[in-house]
Amino acid sequence: MENIIGKDKYIMYRGKPLVREGQQIYYGSMDDKYVLFLGIMSTKKMGDQDVPDQVLIQIQSTEDKKVVKFGMKNGLYEAFEYGLIWLDTELKKA
């Protein structure tokens, strides 16, 4: 996955990398057992901007990319908030 900031730096949020490539967003460290994946499934127009509408949420294992939890939310903000909670919960179990 290509870095969006520079050769060796990613956008960091709460101490973990946040990487977007097209309609896919990954959040988390590959050193952890799980990462958050957000897939923008559809967009809608707000003024002259296309904004995420339906967003797929997945918690994926970093070992084998197995999906351990998934769901769908309206809007990127809501999807990211739910995803953060799910990720924190899974990482605490690990």
Tab-separated table of N, CA, C and O in Angstrom:
chain	number	residue	atom	x	y	z
A	1	MET	N	0.843	-1.174	0.000
A	1	MET	CA	0.000	0.000	0.000
A	1	MET	C	0.887	1.236	0.000
A	1	MET	O	1.801	1.343	0.796
A	2	GLU	N	0.634	2.157	-0.889
A	2	GLU	CA	1.462	3.343	-1.003
A	2	GLU	C	1.182	4.293	0.139
A	2	GLU	O	0.047	4.489	0.557
A	3	ASN	N	2.243	4.880	0.649
A	3	ASN	CA	2.158	5.844	1.728
A	3	ASN	C	1.623	7.171	1.196
A	3	ASN	O	2.070	7.648	0.168
A	4	ILE	N	0.669	7.802	1.893
A	4	ILE	CA	0.077	9.035	1.396
A	4	ILE	C	0.793	10.285	1.883
A	4	ILE	O	0.518	11.360	1.408
A	5	ILE	N	1.725	10.159	2.828
A	5	ILE	CA	2.422	11.327	3.357
A	5	ILE	C	3.834	11.440	2.794
A	5	ILE	O	4.255	12.454	2.326
A	6	GLY	N	4.568	10.390	2.840
A	6	GLY	CA	5.948	10.413	2.381
A	6	GLY	C	6.485	9.000	2.393
A	6	GLY	O	5.764	8.048	2.655
A	7	LYS	N	7.748	8.872	2.133
A	7	LYS	CA	8.323	7.545	2.010
A	7	LYS	C	8.242	6.743	3.298
A	7	LYS	O	7.982	5.555	3.278
A	8	ASP	N	8.475	7.374	4.457
A	8	ASP	CA	8.543	6.636	5.715
A	8	ASP	C	7.527	7.087	6.757
A	8	ASP	O	7.569	6.623	7.885
A	9	LYS	N	6.619	7.998	6.415
A	9	LYS	CA	5.691	8.535	7.415
A	9	LYS	C	4.243	8.336	6.980
A	9	LYS	O	3.913	8.498	5.810
A	10	TYR	N	3.418	8.001	7.932
A	10	TYR	CA	1.977	7.866	7.708
A	10	TYR	C	1.253	8.888	8.560
A	10	TYR	O	1.790	9.372	9.554
A	11	ILE	N	0.005	9.173	8.230
A	11	ILE	CA	-0.833	9.949	9.126
A	11	ILE	C	-1.046	9.091	10.357
A	11	ILE	O	-1.383	7.905	10.242
A	12	MET	N	-0.845	9.662	11.527
A	12	MET	CA	-1.011	8.924	12.776
A	12	MET	C	-2.257	9.441	13.499
A	12	MET	O	-2.520	10.643	13.509
A	13	TYR	N	-3.018	8.506	14.061
A	13	TYR	CA	-4.192	8.847	14.872
A	13	TYR	C	-4.153	7.946	16.086
A	13	TYR	O	-4.091	6.713	15.935
A	14	ARG	N	-4.145	8.551	17.257
A	14	ARG	CA	-4.044	7.795	18.511
A	14	ARG	C	-2.838	6.839	18.492
A	14	ARG	O	-2.916	5.714	18.965
A	15	GLY	N	-1.749	7.295	17.891
A	15	GLY	CA	-0.516	6.526	17.893
A	15	GLY	C	-0.445	5.376	16.899
A	15	GLY	O	0.489	4.582	16.937
A	16	LYS	N	-1.433	5.275	16.012
A	16	LYS	CA	-1.444	4.192	15.017
A	16	LYS	C	-1.600	4.790	13.622
A	16	LYS	O	-2.232	5.820	13.452
A	17	PRO	N	-1.030	4.125	12.605
A	17	PRO	CA	-1.130	4.645	11.238
A	17	PRO	C	-2.549	4.570	10.671
A	17	PRO	O	-3.286	3.622	10.939
A	18	LEU	N	-2.889	5.592	9.896
A	18	LEU	CA	-4.167	5.674	9.193
A	18	LEU	C	-3.832	5.874	7.721
A	18	LEU	O	-3.230	6.881	7.352
A	19	VAL	N	-4.192	4.889	6.890
A	19	VAL	CA	-3.783	4.895	5.482
A	19	VAL	C	-5.014	4.735	4.593
A	19	VAL	O	-5.814	3.830	4.794
A	20	ARG	N	-5.133	5.629	3.616
A	20	ARG	CA	-6.221	5.517	2.646
A	20	ARG	C	-5.641	5.297	1.266
A	20	ARG	O	-4.702	5.966	0.851
A	21	GLU	N	-6.234	4.341	0.568
A	21	GLU	CA	-5.888	4.096	-0.824
A	21	GLU	C	-7.197	3.939	-1.578
A	21	GLU	O	-7.896	2.932	-1.421
A	22	GLY	N	-7.554	4.941	-2.360
A	22	GLY	CA	-8.818	4.908	-3.085
A	22	GLY	C	-9.995	4.879	-2.125
A	22	GLY	O	-10.127	5.744	-1.273
A	23	GLN	N	-10.807	3.848	-2.237
A	23	GLN	CA	-12.009	3.715	-1.405
A	23	GLN	C	-11.775	2.813	-0.195
A	23	GLN	O	-12.726	2.380	0.446
A	24	GLN	N	-10.523	2.517	0.113
A	24	GLN	CA	-10.180	1.656	1.244
A	24	GLN	C	-9.363	2.437	2.267
A	24	GLN	O	-8.449	3.177	1.900
A	25	ILE	N	-9.698	2.231	3.532
A	25	ILE	CA	-8.975	2.873	4.626
A	25	ILE	C	-8.568	1.793	5.617
A	25	ILE	O	-9.399	0.974	6.031
A	26	TYR	N	-7.293	1.799	5.989
A	26	TYR	CA	-6.792	0.892	7.023
A	26	TYR	C	-6.325	1.714	8.205
A	26	TYR	O	-5.689	2.756	8.024
A	27	TYR	N	-6.640	1.232	9.396
A	27	TYR	CA	-6.189	1.887	10.614
A	27	TYR	C	-5.639	0.824	11.559
A	27	TYR	O	-6.295	-0.175	11.821
A	28	GLY	N	-4.439	1.053	12.050
A	28	GLY	CA	-3.860	0.145	13.028
A	28	GLY	C	-2.440	-0.230	12.660
A	28	GLY	O	-1.968	0.054	11.564
A	29	SER	N	-1.810	-0.869	13.602
A	29	SER	CA	-0.425	-1.289	13.433
A	29	SER	C	-0.371	-2.752	13.012
A	29	SER	O	-1.069	-3.595	13.587
A	30	MET	N	0.492	-3.054	12.055
A	30	MET	CA	0.663	-4.440	11.625
A	30	MET	C	1.345	-5.280	12.710
A	30	MET	O	1.370	-6.499	12.623
A	31	ASP	N	1.872	-4.631	13.745
A	31	ASP	CA	2.450	-5.342	14.883
A	31	ASP	C	1.370	-5.842	15.841
A	31	ASP	O	1.625	-6.696	16.676
A	32	ASP	N	0.151	-5.278	15.743
A	32	ASP	CA	-0.974	-5.721	16.570
A	32	ASP	C	-1.621	-6.946	15.934
A	32	ASP	O	-1.396	-7.256	14.771
A	33	LYS	N	-2.474	-7.614	16.707
A	33	LYS	CA	-3.139	-8.812	16.203
A	33	LYS	C	-4.248	-8.485	15.192
A	33	LYS	O	-4.540	-9.285	14.314
A	34	TYR	N	-4.845	-7.284	15.317
A	34	TYR	CA	-5.959	-6.888	14.451
A	34	TYR	C	-5.788	-5.465	13.942
A	34	TYR	O	-5.148	-4.638	14.592
A	35	VAL	N	-6.389	-5.178	12.793
A	35	VAL	CA	-6.473	-3.826	12.247
A	35	VAL	C	-7.911	-3.564	11.816
A	35	VAL	O	-8.691	-4.495	11.612
A	36	LEU	N	-8.236	-2.292	11.665
A	36	LEU	CA	-9.545	-1.864	11.202
A	36	LEU	C	-9.478	-1.578	9.701
A	36	LEU	O	-8.569	-0.897	9.236
A	37	PHE	N	-10.432	-2.128	8.969
A	37	PHE	CA	-10.569	-1.856	7.541
A	37	PHE	C	-11.918	-1.190	7.315
A	37	PHE	O	-12.938	-1.660	7.828
A	38	LEU	N	-11.922	-0.086	6.569
A	38	LEU	CA	-13.154	0.580	6.167
A	38	LEU	C	-13.192	0.610	4.648
A	38	LEU	O	-12.231	1.048	4.007
A	39	GLY	N	-14.270	0.125	4.079
A	39	GLY	CA	-14.443	0.136	2.628
A	39	GLY	C	-15.607	1.031	2.257
A	39	GLY	O	-16.737	0.780	2.681
A	40	ILE	N	-15.341	2.076	1.502
A	40	ILE	CA	-16.399	2.994	1.085
A	40	ILE	C	-17.144	2.339	-0.073
A	40	ILE	O	-16.611	2.181	-1.166
A	41	MET	N	-18.369	1.930	0.194
A	41	MET	CA	-19.159	1.170	-0.775
A	41	MET	C	-19.957	2.082	-1.711
A	41	MET	O	-20.240	1.712	-2.845
A	42	SER	N	-20.361	3.257	-1.208
A	42	SER	CA	-21.084	4.213	-2.039
A	42	SER	C	-20.840	5.620	-1.509
A	42	SER	O	-20.457	5.800	-0.358
A	43	THR	N	-21.066	6.599	-2.386
A	43	THR	CA	-20.925	8.001	-2.009
A	43	THR	C	-22.202	8.744	-2.360
A	43	THR	O	-23.042	8.234	-3.117
A	44	LYS	N	-22.327	9.942	-1.808
A	44	LYS	CA	-23.448	10.798	-2.169
A	44	LYS	C	-22.925	12.220	-2.338
A	44	LYS	O	-21.865	12.567	-1.814
A	45	LYS	N	-23.649	13.016	-3.082
A	45	LYS	CA	-23.269	14.402	-3.348
A	45	LYS	C	-23.708	15.290	-2.182
A	45	LYS	O	-24.838	15.204	-1.723
A	46	MET	N	-22.792	16.113	-1.729
A	46	MET	CA	-23.103	17.183	-0.779
A	46	MET	C	-22.482	18.438	-1.385
A	46	MET	O	-21.263	18.597	-1.346
A	47	GLY	N	-23.319	19.255	-1.978
A	47	GLY	CA	-22.810	20.388	-2.742
A	47	GLY	C	-22.095	19.861	-3.964
A	47	GLY	O	-22.655	19.085	-4.734
A	48	ASP	N	-20.828	20.228	-4.119
A	48	ASP	CA	-20.055	19.725	-5.258
A	48	ASP	C	-19.079	18.627	-4.846
A	48	ASP	O	-18.220	18.234	-5.615
A	49	GLN	N	-19.217	18.113	-3.624
A	49	GLN	CA	-18.330	17.070	-3.097
A	49	GLN	C	-19.020	15.709	-3.064
A	49	GLN	O	-20.214	15.625	-2.770
A	50	ASP	N	-18.265	14.642	-3.347
A	50	ASP	CA	-18.725	13.277	-3.120
A	50	ASP	C	-18.245	12.877	-1.739
A	50	ASP	O	-17.044	12.928	-1.464
A	51	VAL	N	-19.177	12.496	-0.849
A	51	VAL	CA	-18.811	12.076	0.504
A	51	VAL	C	-19.242	10.632	0.719
A	51	VAL	O	-20.235	10.171	0.133
A	52	PRO	N	-18.503	9.896	1.547
A	52	PRO	CA	-18.859	8.496	1.800
A	52	PRO	C	-20.275	8.371	2.355
A	52	PRO	O	-20.696	9.139	3.226
A	53	ASP	N	-21.013	7.404	1.845
A	53	ASP	CA	-22.380	7.133	2.300
A	53	ASP	C	-22.391	5.791	3.028
A	53	ASP	O	-22.329	5.739	4.243
A	54	GLN	N	-22.430	4.687	2.305
A	54	GLN	CA	-22.392	3.357	2.904
A	54	GLN	C	-20.931	2.932	3.083
A	54	GLN	O	-20.164	2.946	2.130
A	55	VAL	N	-20.579	2.563	4.331
A	55	VAL	CA	-19.200	2.194	4.629
A	55	VAL	C	-19.174	0.829	5.314
A	55	VAL	O	-19.849	0.614	6.325
A	56	LEU	N	-18.405	-0.087	4.742
A	56	LEU	CA	-18.195	-1.415	5.300
A	56	LEU	C	-17.136	-1.323	6.396
A	56	LEU	O	-16.104	-0.688	6.203
A	57	ILE	N	-17.392	-1.953	7.537
A	57	ILE	CA	-16.448	-1.989	8.654
A	57	ILE	C	-16.016	-3.432	8.848
A	57	ILE	O	-16.863	-4.330	8.927
A	58	GLN	N	-14.707	-3.652	8.930
A	58	GLN	CA	-14.186	-4.994	9.219
A	58	GLN	C	-13.031	-4.892	10.205
A	58	GLN	O	-12.198	-3.997	10.084
A	59	ILE	N	-12.997	-5.831	11.136
A	59	ILE	CA	-11.823	-6.035	11.966
A	59	ILE	C	-11.132	-7.251	11.378
A	59	ILE	O	-11.735	-8.324	11.291
A	60	GLN	N	-9.882	-7.070	10.930
A	60	GLN	CA	-9.157	-8.135	10.247
A	60	GLN	C	-7.938	-8.555	11.056
A	60	GLN	O	-7.263	-7.722	11.658
A	61	SER	N	-7.658	-9.842	11.038
A	61	SER	CA	-6.451	-10.384	11.646
A	61	SER	C	-5.246	-9.984	10.797
A	61	SER	O	-5.293	-10.083	9.576
A	62	THR	N	-4.178	-9.554	11.436
A	62	THR	CA	-2.966	-9.208	10.689
A	62	THR	C	-2.186	-10.452	10.294
A	62	THR	O	-1.341	-10.395	9.414
A	63	GLU	N	-2.485	-11.573	10.927
A	63	GLU	CA	-1.769	-12.813	10.618
A	63	GLU	C	-2.244	-13.436	9.315
A	63	GLU	O	-1.446	-13.855	8.490
A	64	ASP	N	-3.565	-13.503	9.114
A	64	ASP	CA	-4.089	-14.194	7.936
A	64	ASP	C	-5.199	-13.427	7.208
A	64	ASP	O	-5.874	-13.976	6.353
A	65	LYS	N	-5.396	-12.157	7.564
A	65	LYS	CA	-6.431	-11.302	6.958
A	65	LYS	C	-7.853	-11.817	7.179
A	65	LYS	O	-8.790	-11.387	6.506
A	66	LYS	N	-8.030	-12.754	8.089
A	66	LYS	CA	-9.359	-13.264	8.407
A	66	LYS	C	-10.194	-12.157	9.056
A	66	LYS	O	-9.711	-11.425	9.906
A	67	VAL	N	-11.448	-12.051	8.619
A	67	VAL	CA	-12.369	-11.058	9.179
A	67	VAL	C	-12.994	-11.638	10.439
A	67	VAL	O	-13.612	-12.700	10.393
A	68	VAL	N	-12.822	-10.944	11.572
A	68	VAL	CA	-13.370	-11.444	12.831
A	68	VAL	C	-14.650	-10.720	13.241
A	68	VAL	O	-15.403	-11.225	14.072
A	69	LYS	N	-14.905	-9.542	12.642
A	69	LYS	CA	-16.150	-8.813	12.908
A	69	LYS	C	-16.390	-7.875	11.728
A	69	LYS	O	-15.450	-7.319	11.170
A	70	PHE	N	-17.664	-7.720	11.341
A	70	PHE	CA	-17.974	-6.819	10.230
A	70	PHE	C	-19.357	-6.228	10.391
A	70	PHE	O	-20.203	-6.743	11.130
A	71	GLY	N	-19.570	-5.139	9.706
A	71	GLY	CA	-20.860	-4.463	9.713
A	71	GLY	C	-20.863	-3.365	8.675
A	71	GLY	O	-19.892	-3.166	7.952
A	72	MET	N	-21.951	-2.624	8.605
A	72	MET	CA	-22.110	-1.549	7.636
A	72	MET	C	-22.732	-0.360	8.371
A	72	MET	O	-23.654	-0.543	9.180
A	73	LYS	N	-22.246	0.832	8.083
A	73	LYS	CA	-22.794	2.054	8.673
A	73	LYS	C	-22.941	3.119	7.604
A	73	LYS	O	-22.294	3.078	6.563
A	74	ASN	N	-23.788	4.092	7.890
A	74	ASN	CA	-23.948	5.253	7.020
A	74	ASN	C	-22.975	6.331	7.459
A	74	ASN	O	-22.992	6.741	8.621
A	75	GLY	N	-22.127	6.772	6.560
A	75	GLY	CA	-21.199	7.852	6.847
A	75	GLY	C	-19.868	7.373	7.398
A	75	GLY	O	-19.802	6.416	8.171
A	76	LEU	N	-18.821	8.053	7.000
A	76	LEU	CA	-17.473	7.683	7.411
A	76	LEU	C	-17.252	7.898	8.900
A	76	LEU	O	-16.636	7.080	9.575
A	77	TYR	N	-17.765	8.999	9.442
A	77	TYR	CA	-17.573	9.286	10.861
A	77	TYR	C	-18.151	8.180	11.739
A	77	TYR	O	-17.471	7.652	12.619
A	78	GLU	N	-19.392	7.812	11.478
A	78	GLU	CA	-20.046	6.768	12.275
A	78	GLU	C	-19.333	5.429	12.120
A	78	GLU	O	-19.097	4.719	13.108
A	79	ALA	N	-18.941	5.093	10.902
A	79	ALA	CA	-18.236	3.836	10.658
A	79	ALA	C	-16.895	3.808	11.389
A	79	ALA	O	-16.532	2.798	11.998
A	80	PHE	N	-16.162	4.905	11.346
A	80	PHE	CA	-14.857	4.967	12.000
A	80	PHE	C	-15.007	4.867	13.516
A	80	PHE	O	-14.247	4.154	14.182
A	81	GLU	N	-15.994	5.544	14.081
A	81	GLU	CA	-16.223	5.476	15.529
A	81	GLU	C	-16.562	4.042	15.978
A	81	GLU	O	-16.003	3.553	16.957
A	82	TYR	N	-17.470	3.388	15.279
A	82	TYR	CA	-17.797	1.995	15.597
A	82	TYR	C	-16.570	1.105	15.429
A	82	TYR	O	-16.280	0.250	16.257
A	83	GLY	N	-15.846	1.306	14.328
A	83	GLY	CA	-14.657	0.515	14.065
A	83	GLY	C	-13.611	0.647	15.155
A	83	GLY	O	-12.982	-0.348	15.551
A	84	LEU	N	-13.411	1.850	15.667
A	84	LEU	CA	-12.442	2.061	16.753
A	84	LEU	C	-12.835	1.286	18.003
A	84	LEU	O	-11.978	0.674	18.655
A	85	ILE	N	-14.102	1.305	18.330
A	85	ILE	CA	-14.591	0.569	19.503
A	85	ILE	C	-14.384	-0.927	19.305
A	85	ILE	O	-13.891	-1.625	20.191
A	86	TRP	N	-14.753	-1.430	18.136
A	86	TRP	CA	-14.587	-2.862	17.852
A	86	TRP	C	-13.120	-3.260	17.897
A	86	TRP	O	-12.767	-4.298	18.444
A	87	LEU	N	-12.248	-2.431	17.301
A	87	LEU	CA	-10.822	-2.734	17.286
A	87	LEU	C	-10.260	-2.770	18.706
A	87	LEU	O	-9.546	-3.704	19.074
A	88	ASP	N	-10.591	-1.761	19.496
A	88	ASP	CA	-10.120	-1.730	20.897
A	88	ASP	C	-10.580	-2.963	21.652
A	88	ASP	O	-9.814	-3.571	22.408
A	89	THR	N	-11.823	-3.373	21.449
A	89	THR	CA	-12.370	-4.550	22.119
A	89	THR	C	-11.603	-5.812	21.716
A	89	THR	O	-11.216	-6.610	22.588
A	90	GLU	N	-11.362	-5.995	20.435
A	90	GLU	CA	-10.639	-7.192	19.963
A	90	GLU	C	-9.192	-7.195	20.443
A	90	GLU	O	-8.660	-8.243	20.808
A	91	LEU	N	-8.556	-6.021	20.451
A	91	LEU	CA	-7.162	-5.968	20.900
A	91	LEU	C	-7.045	-6.264	22.390
A	91	LEU	O	-6.039	-6.835	22.831
A	92	LYS	N	-8.048	-5.897	23.169
A	92	LYS	CA	-8.031	-6.204	24.605
A	92	LYS	C	-8.191	-7.705	24.862
A	92	LYS	O	-7.672	-8.223	25.834
A	93	LYS	N	-8.914	-8.394	23.972
A	93	LYS	CA	-9.088	-9.840	24.105
A	93	LYS	C	-7.806	-10.597	23.759
A	93	LYS	O	-7.596	-11.700	24.235
A	94	ALA	N	-6.992	-10.015	22.862
A	94	ALA	CA	-5.802	-10.704	22.327
A	94	ALA	C	-4.715	-10.898	23.386
A	94	ALA	O	-4.528	-10.225	24.288
